[in-house]
Amino acid sequence: MWNRDRSVLLSSICTKVIIVLAIMLAIALPFICQGDFFKNRASIQEYNIVWLMPVYYAFCVPALVALFSLDRLLAAVRRNEVFTAGNVRWLRIISWCCLLAAAVLLVSSLVSVVFPVLAILAAFFGVVLRVVKNLFAAAVDLKTDNDFTI
Amino acid sequence: MSIKLHIDVLMAQRKISAGELAERIGITPANLSILKNDKARAIRFSTLAALCKALECQPGELLEFIDDS
């Protein structure tokens, strides 16, 4: 039967898988750009995707920090510690990481027209998470009031 | 500005232990400790009434307003 615990577990597994994939891609990217993974090496070199490397590595740092924070947040939810000051801190970190990623993508607009769209998306997520963080902070205050009302 | 609870004083005067008082007013010893240590943010009328009944006192004897400013 599908329940909240399994849903949180699935989210946690997905987060960990994405962290591993992001790290693996960071390691493999130089080889991909050189065309080492492809039979027809010349064809991949024609695309000249070397410019992807600095963009990906600059984007990878806030993305990995955000994913790690998300994993910690999910671990707290699994422990039934939802409305805590610690979780507000994780949400704040994720929100800032999204905004930082948006800044990286905005700068990367110089090399490709796709990045401004992604930058707007990342900024949107950052702002939404900031609002969620504010809601969480208010909920933590209410919970503390409730816990300390005897 | 703060409100101070004089539970300790009244407990000593009535010779009631913390465990016994907690049991009489129907709260956990942990919550009684929060009240005694002035960590509580609010107190329910029902708890205040139970405290007054157990300690045979009036709310005014339990609560004191302290102007910190």
PDB file of C-alpha atoms in Angstrom:
ATOM      1  CA  MET A   1       0.000   0.000   0.000  1.00  0.00           C
ATOM      2  CA  TRP A   2       1.307   3.427  -0.987  1.00  0.00           C
ATOM      3  CA  ASN A   3       1.752   5.708   2.006  1.00  0.00           C
ATOM      4  CA  ARG A   4       3.624   8.833   3.130  1.00  0.00           C
ATOM      5  CA  ASP A   5       6.717   6.925   4.323  1.00  0.00           C
ATOM      6  CA  ARG A   6       7.140   5.196   0.954  1.00  0.00           C
ATOM      7  CA  SER A   7       6.606   8.459  -0.894  1.00  0.00           C
ATOM      8  CA  VAL A   8       9.341  10.155   1.164  1.00  0.00           C
ATOM      9  CA  LEU A   9      11.603   7.114   0.639  1.00  0.00           C
ATOM     10  CA  LEU A  10      11.062   7.337  -3.143  1.00  0.00           C
ATOM     11  CA  SER A  11      11.888  11.078  -3.075  1.00  0.00           C
ATOM     12  CA  SER A  12      15.027  10.328  -1.063  1.00  0.00           C
ATOM     13  CA  ILE A  13      16.129   7.607  -3.512  1.00  0.00           C
ATOM     14  CA  CYS A  14      15.469   9.902  -6.514  1.00  0.00           C
ATOM     15  CA  THR A  15      17.524  12.670  -4.887  1.00  0.00           C
ATOM     16  CA  LYS A  16      20.447  10.300  -4.239  1.00  0.00           C
ATOM     17  CA  VAL A  17      20.272   8.935  -7.804  1.00  0.00           C
ATOM     18  CA  ILE A  18      20.380  12.489  -9.223  1.00  0.00           C
ATOM     19  CA  ILE A  19      23.364  13.341  -6.972  1.00  0.00           C
ATOM     20  CA  VAL A  20      25.245  10.266  -8.249  1.00  0.00           C
ATOM     21  CA  LEU A  21      24.312  11.037 -11.887  1.00  0.00           C
ATOM     22  CA  ALA A  22      25.429  14.677 -11.527  1.00  0.00           C
ATOM     23  CA  ILE A  23      28.796  13.595 -10.068  1.00  0.00           C
ATOM     24  CA  MET A  24      29.233  10.906 -12.738  1.00  0.00           C
ATOM     25  CA  LEU A  25      28.466  13.429 -15.482  1.00  0.00           C
ATOM     26  CA  ALA A  26      30.942  15.875 -13.944  1.00  0.00           C
ATOM     27  CA  ILE A  27      33.632  13.173 -14.092  1.00  0.00           C
ATOM     28  CA  ALA A  28      32.689  11.989 -17.598  1.00  0.00           C
ATOM     29  CA  LEU A  29      32.130  15.415 -19.200  1.00  0.00           C
ATOM     30  CA  PRO A  30      35.755  15.999 -20.332  1.00  0.00           C
ATOM     31  CA  PHE A  31      35.759  12.586 -22.040  1.00  0.00           C
ATOM     32  CA  ILE A  32      32.331  13.216 -23.612  1.00  0.00           C
ATOM     33  CA  CYS A  33      33.508  16.565 -24.954  1.00  0.00           C
ATOM     34  CA  GLN A  34      36.575  14.924 -26.494  1.00  0.00           C
ATOM     35  CA  GLY A  35      34.315  12.304 -28.070  1.00  0.00           C
ATOM     36  CA  ASP A  36      36.035   9.413 -26.263  1.00  0.00           C
ATOM     37  CA  PHE A  37      32.707   7.636 -25.633  1.00  0.00           C
ATOM     38  CA  PHE A  38      31.630   7.666 -29.245  1.00  0.00           C
ATOM     39  CA  LYS A  39      32.527   5.341 -32.096  1.00  0.00           C
ATOM     40  CA  ASN A  40      32.575   8.151 -34.593  1.00  0.00           C
ATOM     41  CA  ARG A  41      34.806  10.518 -32.644  1.00  0.00           C
ATOM     42  CA  ALA A  42      35.035  13.080 -35.415  1.00  0.00           C
ATOM     43  CA  SER A  43      31.273  13.624 -35.551  1.00  0.00           C
ATOM     44  CA  ILE A  44      30.983  14.612 -31.846  1.00  0.00           C
ATOM     45  CA  GLN A  45      33.978  16.894 -32.199  1.00  0.00           C
ATOM     46  CA  GLU A  46      32.150  18.693 -35.003  1.00  0.00           C
ATOM     47  CA  TYR A  47      29.533  19.900 -32.482  1.00  0.00           C
ATOM     48  CA  ASN A  48      32.224  21.611 -30.408  1.00  0.00           C
ATOM     49  CA  ILE A  49      30.513  21.202 -27.032  1.00  0.00           C
ATOM     50  CA  VAL A  50      33.617  22.074 -24.996  1.00  0.00           C
ATOM     51  CA  TRP A  51      31.921  25.324 -23.901  1.00  0.00           C
ATOM     52  CA  LEU A  52      29.479  23.130 -21.927  1.00  0.00           C
ATOM     53  CA  MET A  53      32.183  22.193 -19.424  1.00  0.00           C
ATOM     54  CA  PRO A  54      32.649  25.503 -17.544  1.00  0.00           C
ATOM     55  CA  VAL A  55      28.871  26.087 -17.601  1.00  0.00           C
ATOM     56  CA  TYR A  56      28.173  22.617 -16.205  1.00  0.00           C
ATOM     57  CA  TYR A  57      30.881  22.817 -13.518  1.00  0.00           C
ATOM     58  CA  ALA A  58      29.737  26.287 -12.405  1.00  0.00           C
ATOM     59  CA  PHE A  59      26.132  25.053 -12.328  1.00  0.00           C
ATOM     60  CA  CYS A  60      27.090  21.786 -10.617  1.00  0.00           C
ATOM     61  CA  VAL A  61      28.286  23.426  -7.370  1.00  0.00           C
ATOM     62  CA  PRO A  62      24.963  25.079  -6.336  1.00  0.00           C
ATOM     63  CA  ALA A  63      23.031  22.132  -7.780  1.00  0.00           C
ATOM     64  CA  LEU A  64      24.919  19.580  -5.674  1.00  0.00           C
ATOM     65  CA  VAL A  65      24.658  21.736  -2.540  1.00  0.00           C
ATOM     66  CA  ALA A  66      20.891  22.055  -3.157  1.00  0.00           C
ATOM     67  CA  LEU A  67      20.534  18.300  -3.747  1.00  0.00           C
ATOM     68  CA  PHE A  68      22.510  17.494  -0.594  1.00  0.00           C
ATOM     69  CA  SER A  69      20.316  19.931   1.393  1.00  0.00           C
ATOM     70  CA  LEU A  70      17.213  18.320  -0.118  1.00  0.00           C
ATOM     71  CA  ASP A  71      18.480  14.908   0.987  1.00  0.00           C
ATOM     72  CA  ARG A  72      19.018  16.185   4.561  1.00  0.00           C
ATOM     73  CA  LEU A  73      15.539  17.747   4.499  1.00  0.00           C
ATOM     74  CA  LEU A  74      13.997  14.443   3.406  1.00  0.00           C
ATOM     75  CA  ALA A  75      15.971  12.592   6.115  1.00  0.00           C
ATOM     76  CA  ALA A  76      14.444  14.952   8.710  1.00  0.00           C
ATOM     77  CA  VAL A  77      10.953  14.363   7.271  1.00  0.00           C
ATOM     78  CA  ARG A  78      11.539  10.595   7.541  1.00  0.00           C
ATOM     79  CA  ARG A  79      12.363  11.116  11.240  1.00  0.00           C
ATOM     80  CA  ASN A  80       9.035  13.006  11.596  1.00  0.00           C
ATOM     81  CA  GLU A  81      10.921  16.210  12.392  1.00  0.00           C
ATOM     82  CA  VAL A  82       9.119  18.476   9.925  1.00  0.00           C
ATOM     83  CA  PHE A  83       8.626  21.931  11.436  1.00  0.00           C
ATOM     84  CA  THR A  84      12.070  22.585  12.886  1.00  0.00           C
ATOM     85  CA  ALA A  85      14.527  25.475  12.624  1.00  0.00           C
ATOM     86  CA  GLY A  86      16.993  23.081  10.948  1.00  0.00           C
ATOM     87  CA  ASN A  87      14.577  22.416   8.076  1.00  0.00           C
ATOM     88  CA  VAL A  88      14.025  26.162   7.610  1.00  0.00           C
ATOM     89  CA  ARG A  89      17.814  26.476   7.240  1.00  0.00           C
ATOM     90  CA  TRP A  90      17.924  23.675   4.599  1.00  0.00           C
ATOM     91  CA  LEU A  91      15.103  25.353   2.642  1.00  0.00           C
ATOM     92  CA  ARG A  92      16.939  28.693   2.786  1.00  0.00           C
ATOM     93  CA  ILE A  93      20.113  27.038   1.446  1.00  0.00           C
ATOM     94  CA  ILE A  94      18.179  25.333  -1.394  1.00  0.00           C
ATOM     95  CA  SER A  95      16.488  28.630  -2.271  1.00  0.00           C
ATOM     96  CA  TRP A  96      19.814  30.501  -2.443  1.00  0.00           C
ATOM     97  CA  CYS A  97      21.350  27.667  -4.498  1.00  0.00           C
ATOM     98  CA  CYS A  98      18.507  27.985  -7.034  1.00  0.00           C
ATOM     99  CA  LEU A  99      19.083  31.746  -7.267  1.00  0.00           C
ATOM    100  CA  LEU A 100      22.845  31.184  -7.611  1.00  0.00           C
ATOM    101  CA  ALA A 101      22.226  28.610 -10.346  1.00  0.00           C
ATOM    102  CA  ALA A 102      19.967  31.162 -12.064  1.00  0.00           C
ATOM    103  CA  ALA A 103      22.824  33.692 -11.962  1.00  0.00           C
ATOM    104  CA  VAL A 104      25.233  31.118 -13.449  1.00  0.00           C
ATOM    105  CA  LEU A 105      22.750  30.305 -16.216  1.00  0.00           C
ATOM    106  CA  LEU A 106      22.145  33.986 -16.892  1.00  0.00           C
ATOM    107  CA  VAL A 107      25.874  34.554 -17.384  1.00  0.00           C
ATOM    108  CA  SER A 108      25.948  31.446 -19.591  1.00  0.00           C
ATOM    109  CA  SER A 109      23.389  33.090 -21.878  1.00  0.00           C
ATOM    110  CA  LEU A 110      26.414  34.467 -23.718  1.00  0.00           C
ATOM    111  CA  VAL A 111      27.135  31.020 -25.141  1.00  0.00           C
ATOM    112  CA  SER A 112      23.648  29.665 -25.787  1.00  0.00           C
ATOM    113  CA  VAL A 113      20.108  31.021 -26.120  1.00  0.00           C
ATOM    114  CA  VAL A 114      18.699  28.098 -24.087  1.00  0.00           C
ATOM    115  CA  PHE A 115      20.191  29.315 -20.816  1.00  0.00           C
ATOM    116  CA  PRO A 116      18.057  32.467 -20.264  1.00  0.00           C
ATOM    117  CA  VAL A 117      14.938  30.271 -20.193  1.00  0.00           C
ATOM    118  CA  LEU A 118      16.595  27.890 -17.722  1.00  0.00           C
ATOM    119  CA  ALA A 119      17.775  30.883 -15.667  1.00  0.00           C
ATOM    120  CA  ILE A 120      14.192  32.165 -15.382  1.00  0.00           C
ATOM    121  CA  LEU A 121      13.034  28.682 -14.320  1.00  0.00           C
ATOM    122  CA  ALA A 122      15.777  28.405 -11.689  1.00  0.00           C
ATOM    123  CA  ALA A 123      14.996  31.900 -10.373  1.00  0.00           C
ATOM    124  CA  PHE A 124      11.295  31.001 -10.226  1.00  0.00           C
ATOM    125  CA  PHE A 125      12.070  27.862  -8.182  1.00  0.00           C
ATOM    126  CA  GLY A 126      14.343  29.933  -5.944  1.00  0.00           C
ATOM    127  CA  VAL A 127      11.612  32.463  -5.224  1.00  0.00           C
ATOM    128  CA  VAL A 128       8.960  29.752  -4.662  1.00  0.00           C
ATOM    129  CA  LEU A 129      11.273  27.965  -2.221  1.00  0.00           C
ATOM    130  CA  ARG A 130      11.922  31.247  -0.443  1.00  0.00           C
ATOM    131  CA  VAL A 131       8.181  31.662   0.095  1.00  0.00           C
ATOM    132  CA  VAL A 132       7.973  28.035   1.307  1.00  0.00           C
ATOM    133  CA  LYS A 133      10.860  28.791   3.677  1.00  0.00           C
ATOM    134  CA  ASN A 134       8.979  31.818   5.050  1.00  0.00           C
ATOM    135  CA  LEU A 135       5.877  29.664   5.543  1.00  0.00           C
ATOM    136  CA  PHE A 136       7.968  27.014   7.321  1.00  0.00           C
ATOM    137  CA  ALA A 137       9.500  29.658   9.611  1.00  0.00           C
ATOM    138  CA  ALA A 138       5.995  30.874  10.548  1.00  0.00           C
ATOM    139  CA  ALA A 139       4.879  27.258  11.108  1.00  0.00           C
ATOM    140  CA  VAL A 140       7.895  26.618  13.369  1.00  0.00           C
ATOM    141  CA  ASP A 141       6.907  29.682  15.442  1.00  0.00           C
ATOM    142  CA  LEU A 142       3.310  28.455  15.710  1.00  0.00           C
ATOM    143  CA  LYS A 143       4.465  24.952  16.646  1.00  0.00           C
ATOM    144  CA  THR A 144       6.778  26.342  19.345  1.00  0.00           C
ATOM    145  CA  ASP A 145       3.901  28.418  20.716  1.00  0.00           C
ATOM    146  CA  ASN A 146       1.706  25.328  20.724  1.00  0.00           C
ATOM    147  CA  ASP A 147       4.378  23.093  22.288  1.00  0.00           C
ATOM    148  CA  PHE A 148       5.021  25.608  25.068  1.00  0.00           C
ATOM    149  CA  THR A 149       1.362  26.223  25.862  1.00  0.00           C
ATOM    150  CA  ILE A 150       0.696  24.097  28.920  1.00  0.00           C
TER     151      ILE A 150
ATOM    152  CA  MET B   1       7.804  42.349  30.315  1.00  0.00           C
ATOM    153  CA  SER B   2       7.252  38.852  31.608  1.00  0.00           C
ATOM    154  CA  ILE B   3       4.983  36.766  33.752  1.00  0.00           C
ATOM    155  CA  LYS B   4       6.566  34.678  36.502  1.00  0.00           C
ATOM    156  CA  LEU B   5       4.925  31.615  37.991  1.00  0.00           C
ATOM    157  CA  HIS B   6       5.498  30.971  41.702  1.00  0.00           C
ATOM    158  CA  ILE B   7       4.863  27.238  41.551  1.00  0.00           C
ATOM    159  CA  ASP B   8       8.043  26.380  43.483  1.00  0.00           C
ATOM    160  CA  VAL B   9       7.116  28.614  46.426  1.00  0.00           C
ATOM    161  CA  LEU B  10       3.556  27.299  46.636  1.00  0.00           C
ATOM    162  CA  MET B  11       4.745  23.694  46.246  1.00  0.00           C
ATOM    163  CA  ALA B  12       7.153  24.183  49.138  1.00  0.00           C
ATOM    164  CA  GLN B  13       4.448  25.823  51.280  1.00  0.00           C
ATOM    165  CA  ARG B  14       1.963  23.012  50.534  1.00  0.00           C
ATOM    166  CA  LYS B  15       4.705  20.344  50.778  1.00  0.00           C
ATOM    167  CA  ILE B  16       3.779  18.789  47.409  1.00  0.00           C
ATOM    168  CA  SER B  17       6.357  17.066  45.199  1.00  0.00           C
ATOM    169  CA  ALA B  18       6.636  17.824  41.465  1.00  0.00           C
ATOM    170  CA  GLY B  19       5.511  14.329  40.497  1.00  0.00           C
ATOM    171  CA  GLU B  20       2.469  14.495  42.758  1.00  0.00           C
ATOM    172  CA  LEU B  21       1.483  17.945  41.495  1.00  0.00           C
ATOM    173  CA  ALA B  22       1.865  16.871  37.862  1.00  0.00           C
ATOM    174  CA  GLU B  23      -0.373  13.884  38.522  1.00  0.00           C
ATOM    175  CA  ARG B  24      -2.991  15.999  40.333  1.00  0.00           C
ATOM    176  CA  ILE B  25      -3.276  18.587  37.554  1.00  0.00           C
ATOM    177  CA  GLY B  26      -3.047  16.015  34.771  1.00  0.00           C
ATOM    178  CA  ILE B  27       0.100  17.182  32.962  1.00  0.00           C
ATOM    179  CA  THR B  28       3.406  15.437  32.390  1.00  0.00           C
ATOM    180  CA  PRO B  29       6.380  16.146  34.713  1.00  0.00           C
ATOM    181  CA  ALA B  30       8.174  17.547  31.637  1.00  0.00           C
ATOM    182  CA  ASN B  31       5.409  20.118  31.096  1.00  0.00           C
ATOM    183  CA  LEU B  32       5.396  20.992  34.798  1.00  0.00           C
ATOM    184  CA  SER B  33       9.148  21.570  34.522  1.00  0.00           C
ATOM    185  CA  ILE B  34       8.508  23.959  31.568  1.00  0.00           C
ATOM    186  CA  LEU B  35       6.071  25.898  33.780  1.00  0.00           C
ATOM    187  CA  LYS B  36       8.435  25.944  36.755  1.00  0.00           C
ATOM    188  CA  ASN B  37      11.390  27.136  34.672  1.00  0.00           C
ATOM    189  CA  ASP B  38       9.428  29.977  33.029  1.00  0.00           C
ATOM    190  CA  LYS B  39       9.855  28.415  29.580  1.00  0.00           C
ATOM    191  CA  ALA B  40       6.113  28.326  28.860  1.00  0.00           C
ATOM    192  CA  ARG B  41       4.765  30.721  26.226  1.00  0.00           C
ATOM    193  CA  ALA B  42       1.167  30.461  27.435  1.00  0.00           C
ATOM    194  CA  ILE B  43      -0.959  28.679  30.014  1.00  0.00           C
ATOM    195  CA  ARG B  44      -4.453  27.333  29.432  1.00  0.00           C
ATOM    196  CA  PHE B  45      -7.241  28.423  31.796  1.00  0.00           C
ATOM    197  CA  SER B  46      -7.925  24.729  32.486  1.00  0.00           C
ATOM    198  CA  THR B  47      -4.282  24.188  33.560  1.00  0.00           C
ATOM    199  CA  LEU B  48      -4.360  27.357  35.669  1.00  0.00           C
ATOM    200  CA  ALA B  49      -7.602  26.248  37.301  1.00  0.00           C
ATOM    201  CA  ALA B  50      -6.164  22.781  38.005  1.00  0.00           C
ATOM    202  CA  LEU B  51      -3.004  24.369  39.472  1.00  0.00           C
ATOM    203  CA  CYS B  52      -5.076  26.668  41.713  1.00  0.00           C
ATOM    204  CA  LYS B  53      -7.175  23.707  42.872  1.00  0.00           C
ATOM    205  CA  ALA B  54      -4.151  21.489  43.573  1.00  0.00           C
ATOM    206  CA  LEU B  55      -2.208  24.229  45.339  1.00  0.00           C
ATOM    207  CA  GLU B  56      -5.309  25.690  47.068  1.00  0.00           C
ATOM    208  CA  CYS B  57      -4.573  29.219  45.934  1.00  0.00           C
ATOM    209  CA  GLN B  58      -5.842  32.050  43.722  1.00  0.00           C
ATOM    210  CA  PRO B  59      -4.346  32.842  40.273  1.00  0.00           C
ATOM    211  CA  GLY B  60      -2.930  36.057  41.733  1.00  0.00           C
ATOM    212  CA  GLU B  61      -0.796  34.076  44.158  1.00  0.00           C
ATOM    213  CA  LEU B  62       0.610  31.978  41.301  1.00  0.00           C
ATOM    214  CA  LEU B  63       1.286  34.684  38.730  1.00  0.00           C
ATOM    215  CA  GLU B  64       3.449  37.775  39.015  1.00  0.00           C
ATOM    216  CA  PHE B  65       3.942  40.466  36.374  1.00  0.00           C
ATOM    217  CA  ILE B  66       7.541  41.689  36.066  1.00  0.00           C
ATOM    218  CA  ASP B  67       8.291  44.848  34.077  1.00  0.00           C
ATOM    219  CA  ASP B  68      11.743  44.181  32.553  1.00  0.00           C
ATOM    220  CA  SER B  69      11.950  47.570  30.867  1.00  0.00           C
TER     221      SER B  69
END
